[in-house]
């Protein structure tokens, strides 16, 4: 019998698993994907919004502010990337300046640093903003993270502290009994006292397995271009248009690795299909022209999209089920879900788990050992590692300078990579300008050797993407 089953290993489920692993609880996490952070957490703008935007009185407002304040310490403890880049919300006319004034008032009331800057000051900092901009609101504390690195690190620490992670396990049914549930997956079933439904776009389907859902999710797709590191000086801050009914709008965002993200649009869609569309990409280009000029489109190396699970109440839906108080819905976690995630976890544990289960802290807690990143080391340190193990000197990904041994380490980590994409998410092999053109086959061979499977069975991503046949490869 488990104390808690968490459904979903996105940033929400990973924070919950990590934070709950500090207590004497039996916990299992299920995810239908074969890696953590493989759904919405993988495809977003990666911004830790300061918390100036969500409407007063919403959970989003409370949890975004708190989450943004929690991130620096958490990222420091996990030894993952956190970069304060600052942001400008830009205005074109008097109506938009009024919106900036409202945002400034909200920021002041929330203790968030914000100040007006003239177009001249703005241009001095960001020469590529559009000429028509007449004023901006600077939010200096805005930061960016690497969402899947953060989620993986959280889950690694959770696993090191006893959490059972079951990837490739789709929850397909739930039966309720007096004081426990049976959770059915396509890989077997498990008994648990409490369920946390953190299934992102799947939350409503999970609820519908056992009750009439009290929330409704609409899928909203957001599409992006990624610029290569050669365009890293295009912008150094997040550039937001003023927010509208459609959300935060199409942005220009510097990433923790020196790439630039351009997007996202916001299109209601029927499924979780994350292919990009010509219409979507055209919309991104068109809206981008509103905030920036001189876009180096020649440096596009990739496009991608993510799906927002948007709730019908315009807010996160974080409540026990109305039928079963031991089924906890952490649903409708659209933006700013990433920025809010540590605070969502804290809120769920304090308000919803504590009344149900005794939370006895563990006597000891195992900290994760951060992986060796050769790129971050001094020449002396690099030489020391290479002398100990020459595979640290054998470069596989030439764009990002990733060595053979860093890939092996990623495969054998506590929440190890089992696919080419999982390697890419952990060490960035294939994230560079050639997008894996040079290193992908070498990465596949390393995976085959380390996982002791035939090369043809190596997966790019989900089952069906085996390298073995051309037809299957096309499904990537
Ligand atoms: C375009 C876009 C831009 C965004 N930008 C930002 C931003 O800049 N800042 C910010 O704060 N937020 C942003 N967000 C929101 C943020 O990405 C999400 O709020 C966050 O990633 C949600 O995480 P999650 O763990 O709740 O969901 P997910 O990451 O989707 O995780 C849910 C998991 O549940 C699993 N699952 C689903 N059904 C089942 C089942 N039946 N059985 C087992 N597993 C199941 C899925 O496989 C998935 O891994 C953005 C979102 C999008 C789409």
XYZ file of C-alpha atoms and ligand atoms in Angstrom:
529
model
C 0.000 0.000 0.000
C 1.397 3.386 -1.033
C 0.732 6.520 0.974
C 0.668 8.674 -2.151
C 0.502 8.070 -5.884
C 1.409 11.113 -7.969
C 0.146 11.018 -11.546
C 2.424 13.084 -13.770
C 6.171 13.780 -13.769
C 6.127 17.290 -15.178
C 7.447 20.191 -13.106
C 4.393 19.990 -10.798
C 4.735 16.255 -10.103
C 8.518 16.530 -9.789
C 8.325 19.305 -7.177
C 5.690 17.338 -5.255
C 7.706 14.107 -5.384
C 10.846 15.960 -4.297
C 9.235 17.865 -1.445
C 7.239 14.861 -0.196
C 10.332 12.634 -0.292
C 11.537 14.511 2.810
C 8.847 12.713 4.839
C 8.422 9.090 5.885
C 5.957 8.241 3.139
C 5.705 5.539 0.485
C 5.359 7.362 -2.811
C 5.027 6.197 -6.420
C 5.001 8.529 -9.420
C 3.483 7.374 -12.711
C 4.027 9.031 -16.062
C 2.857 7.722 -19.417
C 5.962 9.178 -21.095
C 9.333 7.405 -20.976
C 11.068 10.436 -19.474
C 10.275 13.094 -16.894
C 9.276 16.546 -18.167
C 8.266 15.292 -21.579
C 4.980 17.193 -21.985
C 4.146 20.859 -21.223
C 7.190 21.210 -18.968
C 9.370 20.519 -21.980
C 7.893 23.134 -24.284
C 7.335 26.567 -22.796
C 9.091 29.951 -22.491
C 11.102 28.907 -19.393
C 10.471 32.250 -17.679
C 10.221 32.672 -13.941
C 7.793 35.565 -14.207
C 8.196 37.869 -11.220
C 4.460 37.719 -10.415
C 3.340 41.176 -11.552
C 0.847 39.884 -14.114
C -1.770 37.470 -12.635
C -5.070 39.036 -11.541
C -5.437 39.909 -7.872
C -7.435 37.347 -5.916
C -6.291 34.366 -7.971
C -4.189 31.409 -6.874
C -1.966 32.272 -9.837
C -1.146 35.658 -8.254
C -0.316 34.181 -4.846
C 1.630 31.153 -6.058
C 3.531 32.932 -8.849
C 4.879 35.555 -6.427
C 5.842 32.962 -3.846
C 7.260 30.523 -6.413
C 9.413 33.192 -8.050
C 10.908 34.018 -4.645
C 11.606 30.345 -3.909
C 13.413 29.525 -7.165
C 16.868 31.044 -6.523
C 17.507 28.958 -3.390
C 16.027 25.799 -4.929
C 18.138 26.090 -8.075
C 21.194 26.810 -5.967
C 20.575 23.708 -3.826
C 19.930 21.497 -6.862
C 22.849 23.061 -8.742
C 20.710 23.795 -11.788
C 20.600 26.865 -14.002
C 18.822 30.026 -12.843
C 19.573 33.255 -14.608
C 18.179 36.666 -13.731
C 17.873 38.405 -17.083
C 15.214 41.031 -16.298
C 12.316 41.947 -18.564
C 10.743 44.881 -20.357
C 7.008 45.145 -20.997
C 6.816 47.497 -23.967
C 4.106 50.045 -24.879
C 3.263 51.706 -28.203
C 0.578 54.239 -27.301
C -1.323 55.874 -24.460
C -3.690 52.902 -24.040
C -0.748 50.587 -23.597
C 0.962 53.012 -21.234
C -2.179 52.841 -19.079
C -1.744 49.045 -18.982
C 1.876 49.556 -17.908
C 0.658 51.836 -15.118
C -1.774 49.151 -13.935
C 1.018 46.556 -14.010
C 3.321 48.900 -12.094
C 0.641 49.471 -9.436
C 0.148 45.708 -9.112
C 3.903 45.148 -8.892
C 4.244 47.858 -6.192
C 1.433 46.340 -4.145
C 3.144 42.953 -4.383
C 6.598 44.219 -3.468
C 7.937 43.414 -6.946
C 10.598 45.779 -8.238
C 9.330 47.611 -11.375
C 10.240 50.931 -12.958
C 9.317 52.919 -16.043
C 11.998 53.454 -18.663
C 11.917 55.796 -21.662
C 12.310 54.500 -25.219
C 15.810 56.035 -25.219
C 16.874 54.089 -22.112
C 15.261 50.965 -23.503
C 17.066 51.257 -26.842
C 20.368 51.716 -25.043
C 19.810 48.340 -23.362
C 17.996 46.561 -26.181
C 18.793 48.094 -29.611
C 16.540 45.594 -31.403
C 13.219 46.622 -29.860
C 10.708 47.998 -32.369
C 11.045 51.693 -33.265
C 7.398 52.427 -32.437
C 7.813 51.657 -28.719
C 7.450 54.795 -26.617
C 7.826 53.485 -23.077
C 8.534 50.293 -21.147
C 8.152 48.846 -17.696
C 11.298 47.135 -16.480
C 10.879 44.108 -14.182
C 14.482 43.445 -13.135
C 13.857 40.242 -11.137
C 12.479 38.253 -14.088
C 14.559 35.117 -14.552
C 14.893 32.108 -16.832
C 15.558 28.477 -15.939
C 16.026 25.242 -17.835
C 12.648 23.625 -17.023
C 13.510 20.021 -17.866
C 16.880 20.216 -16.119
C 15.108 21.508 -13.034
C 12.408 18.796 -13.202
C 14.977 16.035 -13.748
C 17.122 17.218 -10.835
C 14.078 17.318 -8.562
C 13.055 13.829 -9.575
C 16.599 12.499 -9.221
C 16.672 13.697 -5.639
C 13.190 12.263 -5.019
C 14.340 8.869 -6.362
C 17.509 8.992 -4.230
C 15.206 9.499 -1.262
C 13.008 6.511 -1.918
C 10.344 7.659 -4.398
C 9.424 4.973 -6.951
C 9.329 6.466 -10.434
C 7.379 4.438 -12.989
C 7.845 5.904 -16.433
C 6.061 4.519 -19.465
C 3.080 3.769 -17.186
C -0.191 5.316 -18.246
C -2.921 5.536 -15.627
C -6.002 4.046 -17.265
C -8.459 3.664 -14.391
C -9.056 4.315 -10.708
C -11.278 2.398 -8.267
C -12.247 3.988 -4.950
C -12.745 2.075 -1.703
C -13.481 3.337 1.828
C -9.981 4.523 2.676
C -7.853 3.645 -0.313
C -7.789 3.605 -4.116
C -6.587 1.108 -6.680
C -4.786 2.894 -9.507
C -4.731 0.871 -12.740
C -1.964 1.495 -15.242
C -1.139 -0.206 -18.520
C 1.753 -1.834 -16.613
C -0.177 -3.100 -13.568
C -2.027 -1.734 -10.555
C -1.217 -0.320 -7.142
C -3.086 0.488 -3.912
C -2.708 3.934 -2.378
C -4.218 6.020 0.385
C -3.954 9.340 -1.496
C -3.759 10.285 -5.179
C -2.328 13.562 -6.457
C -3.552 14.274 -9.960
C -0.748 16.342 -11.529
C -1.306 15.051 -15.051
C -1.183 18.393 -16.889
C -3.276 18.130 -20.055
C -4.451 14.719 -18.764
C -5.910 16.012 -15.446
C -9.511 16.159 -16.617
C -9.288 12.641 -18.092
C -7.892 11.358 -14.772
C -10.766 13.010 -12.868
C -13.288 11.560 -15.334
C -12.017 8.052 -14.528
C -13.669 8.289 -11.119
C -16.082 11.261 -10.983
C -17.812 13.983 -12.921
C -14.931 16.477 -13.330
C -15.464 19.779 -11.531
C -13.121 21.611 -13.925
C -12.716 21.721 -17.665
C -9.454 21.980 -19.581
C -9.039 23.635 -22.980
C -5.817 22.885 -24.851
C -4.057 26.014 -26.091
C -1.080 25.545 -28.330
C 1.918 27.893 -28.280
C 4.508 27.714 -31.084
C 8.087 28.978 -31.152
C 11.227 29.496 -33.193
C 14.614 28.835 -31.589
C 17.607 30.934 -32.677
C 21.145 29.571 -32.538
C 23.714 30.878 -30.087
C 25.132 33.031 -32.877
C 22.086 35.251 -32.280
C 22.632 35.408 -28.511
C 23.005 39.197 -28.529
C 19.663 39.758 -30.255
C 18.048 40.470 -26.845
C 19.380 40.120 -23.312
C 16.101 40.661 -21.464
C 12.687 39.073 -21.900
C 10.701 41.439 -24.140
C 6.943 41.227 -23.446
C 4.197 43.131 -25.283
C 1.510 44.432 -22.896
C -0.660 41.503 -21.757
C -4.052 40.989 -23.408
C -6.994 38.590 -23.173
C -4.800 36.126 -25.090
C -2.215 36.108 -22.300
C 1.325 37.381 -22.229
C 1.623 37.459 -26.032
C 4.504 36.713 -28.402
C 7.842 37.318 -26.668
C 11.568 37.341 -27.292
C 13.312 35.349 -24.560
C 17.003 34.719 -23.896
C 17.617 31.175 -22.590
C 20.067 29.966 -19.976
C 22.235 28.585 -22.809
C 22.482 31.615 -25.044
C 19.759 30.658 -27.514
C 16.791 32.960 -28.121
C 13.157 31.794 -28.096
C 10.624 33.651 -30.237
C 6.960 32.941 -29.505
C 4.450 31.702 -28.462
C 1.138 32.212 -30.223
C -2.036 30.934 -28.578
C -4.363 28.652 -30.548
C -7.169 26.522 -29.133
C -6.709 22.933 -30.288
C -8.484 19.625 -29.902
C -5.584 17.323 -29.084
C -2.169 17.281 -27.470
C -0.520 17.154 -30.903
C 2.631 19.280 -30.681
C 3.449 19.636 -34.354
C 4.081 23.191 -35.479
C 1.950 24.791 -38.201
C 2.605 27.257 -40.991
C -0.206 29.457 -39.649
C 1.230 29.392 -36.167
C 4.730 30.264 -37.297
C 3.383 33.067 -39.524
C 1.469 34.472 -36.545
C 4.611 34.404 -34.411
C 6.551 36.330 -37.082
C 3.768 38.861 -37.520
C 3.306 39.525 -33.757
C 7.024 39.585 -33.141
C 7.337 42.601 -35.431
C 5.238 44.496 -32.888
C 7.981 44.299 -30.249
C 11.336 43.748 -32.032
C 13.112 44.525 -35.314
C 16.133 43.030 -37.146
C 15.075 39.491 -36.173
C 17.920 37.194 -37.337
C 15.616 34.637 -38.933
C 18.624 33.103 -40.697
C 19.684 31.744 -37.288
C 16.534 29.652 -36.741
C 17.633 26.141 -35.784
C 14.328 24.663 -34.688
C 10.638 25.227 -34.116
C 8.537 23.597 -31.403
C 5.220 23.904 -29.656
C 3.725 23.231 -26.237
C 0.156 22.834 -25.027
C -1.279 24.884 -22.166
C -3.907 23.029 -20.101
C -6.099 26.089 -19.510
C -8.883 25.841 -16.938
C -12.442 27.101 -17.373
C -12.138 29.324 -14.273
C -9.121 31.263 -15.573
C -7.064 30.070 -12.612
C -5.190 26.987 -11.387
C -7.633 24.386 -10.026
C -5.959 23.043 -6.886
C -8.564 21.312 -4.761
C -9.515 17.941 -3.353
C -12.066 16.130 -5.474
C -15.633 17.003 -4.509
C -16.382 13.266 -4.206
C -13.206 11.836 -2.623
C -11.213 14.003 -0.225
C -8.138 11.783 -0.756
C -8.004 12.537 -4.483
C -6.187 15.857 -4.865
C -6.476 17.693 -8.169
C -3.540 19.921 -9.113
C -5.080 20.838 -12.423
C -5.332 23.607 -15.024
C -1.657 24.429 -14.475
C -1.083 26.678 -17.449
C 1.185 29.736 -17.335
C 2.642 30.755 -14.871
C 2.752 27.115 -13.775
C 6.503 26.794 -14.109
C 7.180 29.929 -12.048
C 4.594 28.833 -9.474
C 5.598 25.165 -9.230
C 7.593 25.260 -5.955
C 4.797 27.227 -4.296
C 2.132 24.916 -5.759
C 3.922 21.986 -4.153
C 4.211 23.795 -0.809
C 0.513 24.773 -0.937
C -0.647 21.243 -1.793
C 1.445 19.687 0.968
C 0.433 22.182 3.657
C -3.235 22.598 2.776
C -4.171 19.259 1.293
C -1.749 16.453 2.204
C -1.050 17.396 5.839
C -4.686 16.964 6.960
C -4.736 13.468 5.397
C -1.386 11.875 6.300
C 1.105 12.222 9.178
C 4.134 14.091 7.824
C 7.112 12.768 9.799
C 10.395 14.176 8.480
C 13.045 11.595 7.537
C 16.124 11.431 9.768
C 18.428 12.004 6.808
C 18.024 13.346 3.306
C 20.286 12.478 0.359
C 21.351 15.379 -1.836
C 21.886 14.829 -5.517
C 25.398 15.012 -6.897
C 25.343 17.421 -9.824
C 26.641 15.907 -13.076
C 30.057 16.916 -14.382
C 29.695 19.547 -17.111
C 33.056 19.817 -18.855
C 32.117 23.130 -20.514
C 31.843 24.764 -17.060
C 35.288 23.647 -15.849
C 38.625 25.437 -15.938
C 41.350 23.999 -18.175
C 43.093 22.538 -15.102
C 39.902 20.842 -13.896
C 39.162 19.515 -17.390
C 42.638 18.034 -17.615
C 42.253 16.415 -14.208
C 39.010 14.681 -15.253
C 40.436 13.634 -18.616
C 43.518 12.149 -16.943
C 41.237 10.127 -14.638
C 38.913 9.085 -17.480
C 39.877 9.893 -21.091
C 36.219 9.550 -22.161
C 35.681 13.022 -20.661
C 37.982 14.272 -23.408
C 36.252 12.486 -26.288
C 33.888 15.101 -27.736
C 30.704 13.642 -29.249
C 28.528 16.734 -29.708
C 30.771 19.225 -31.442
C 28.299 22.114 -31.361
C 27.804 22.009 -27.590
C 31.145 20.367 -26.661
C 29.655 17.335 -24.916
C 31.926 14.427 -24.156
C 31.324 10.680 -24.377
C 31.471 10.278 -20.599
C 28.958 13.058 -19.898
C 26.488 11.122 -22.075
C 27.270 7.879 -20.237
C 26.770 9.678 -16.895
C 23.372 10.951 -18.097
C 22.305 7.429 -19.057
C 23.254 6.002 -15.664
C 21.971 8.857 -13.466
C 19.327 8.224 -10.759
C 16.634 9.120 -13.277
C 18.675 8.067 -16.261
C 18.207 8.908 -19.944
C 16.834 6.022 -22.028
C 16.326 7.795 -25.360
C 18.195 10.141 -27.670
C 15.871 12.966 -26.656
C 16.385 12.221 -22.948
C 20.168 12.472 -23.485
C 19.618 15.730 -25.335
C 17.517 17.113 -22.455
C 20.145 16.216 -19.861
C 23.438 17.134 -21.540
C 22.416 19.140 -24.644
C 23.982 16.737 -27.152
C 22.038 17.606 -30.319
C 20.820 21.022 -29.121
C 23.351 22.993 -31.141
C 23.388 24.452 -34.596
C 23.465 21.088 -36.396
C 20.558 19.793 -34.243
C 22.078 16.333 -33.921
C 23.073 15.998 -37.575
C 26.623 15.159 -36.526
C 26.262 13.494 -33.118
C 22.884 11.728 -33.140
C 24.194 8.435 -34.533
C 27.069 8.431 -32.022
C 24.637 9.122 -29.165
C 22.470 6.232 -30.396
C 25.468 3.885 -30.348
C 26.352 4.940 -26.793
C 22.730 4.335 -25.707
C 22.731 0.885 -27.355
C 25.976 -0.062 -25.619
C 25.089 1.283 -22.188
C 21.496 -0.017 -22.178
C 22.659 -3.285 -23.787
C 20.026 -3.171 -26.524
C 20.333 -3.528 -30.324
C 21.083 -0.239 -32.090
C 17.880 -0.617 -34.122
C 15.852 -0.595 -30.879
C 17.235 2.721 -29.643
C 14.391 5.208 -29.340
C 14.532 8.812 -30.417
C 11.621 9.581 -28.050
C 8.342 7.670 -27.561
C 7.847 4.014 -28.508
C 7.408 3.993 -32.276
C 10.461 6.189 -32.797
C 12.964 3.299 -32.871
C 15.886 3.974 -35.178
C 15.391 0.563 -36.761
C 13.088 1.361 -39.625
C 12.656 4.422 -41.751
C 8.879 4.298 -41.300
C 9.159 4.361 -37.530
C 11.809 7.033 -37.583
C 9.384 9.305 -39.417
C 7.084 9.321 -36.370
C 9.540 11.383 -34.326
C 3.576 27.733 -24.820
C 3.742 27.728 -23.325
C 4.518 28.693 -22.690
C 4.639 28.704 -21.315
N 5.511 29.570 -20.730
C 5.641 29.572 -19.384
C 6.578 30.422 -18.756
O 7.385 31.085 -19.396
N 6.596 30.470 -17.406
C 5.741 29.733 -16.646
O 5.755 29.877 -15.422
N 4.904 28.843 -17.222
C 4.847 28.734 -18.557
N 4.015 27.838 -19.158
C 3.249 26.929 -18.316
C 4.096 25.767 -17.813
O 4.861 25.216 -18.852
C 3.172 24.714 -17.236
O 2.341 25.327 -16.287
C 3.904 23.587 -16.552
O 4.915 23.059 -17.358
C 2.899 22.500 -16.221
O 3.588 21.436 -15.614
P 2.790 20.158 -15.162
O 3.735 19.294 -14.449
O 1.562 20.564 -14.404
O 2.277 19.494 -16.519
P 3.113 18.595 -17.560
O 4.478 19.068 -17.717
O 2.268 18.490 -18.770
O 3.198 17.200 -16.835
C 2.066 16.358 -16.719
C 2.535 14.940 -16.902
O 1.424 14.049 -16.702
C 1.585 12.953 -17.563
N 0.289 12.285 -17.747
C -0.813 12.782 -18.339
N -1.795 11.852 -18.338
C -1.284 10.747 -17.730
C -1.800 9.452 -17.439
N -3.055 9.088 -17.760
N -0.993 8.550 -16.833
C 0.287 8.873 -16.498
N 0.825 10.092 -16.772
C 0.048 11.024 -17.353
C 2.122 13.568 -18.841
O 2.812 12.610 -19.613
C 3.041 14.667 -18.317
O 4.396 14.263 -18.262
C 3.924 27.765 -20.533
C 3.176 26.775 -21.174
C 3.119 26.736 -22.562
C 2.403 25.631 -23.241
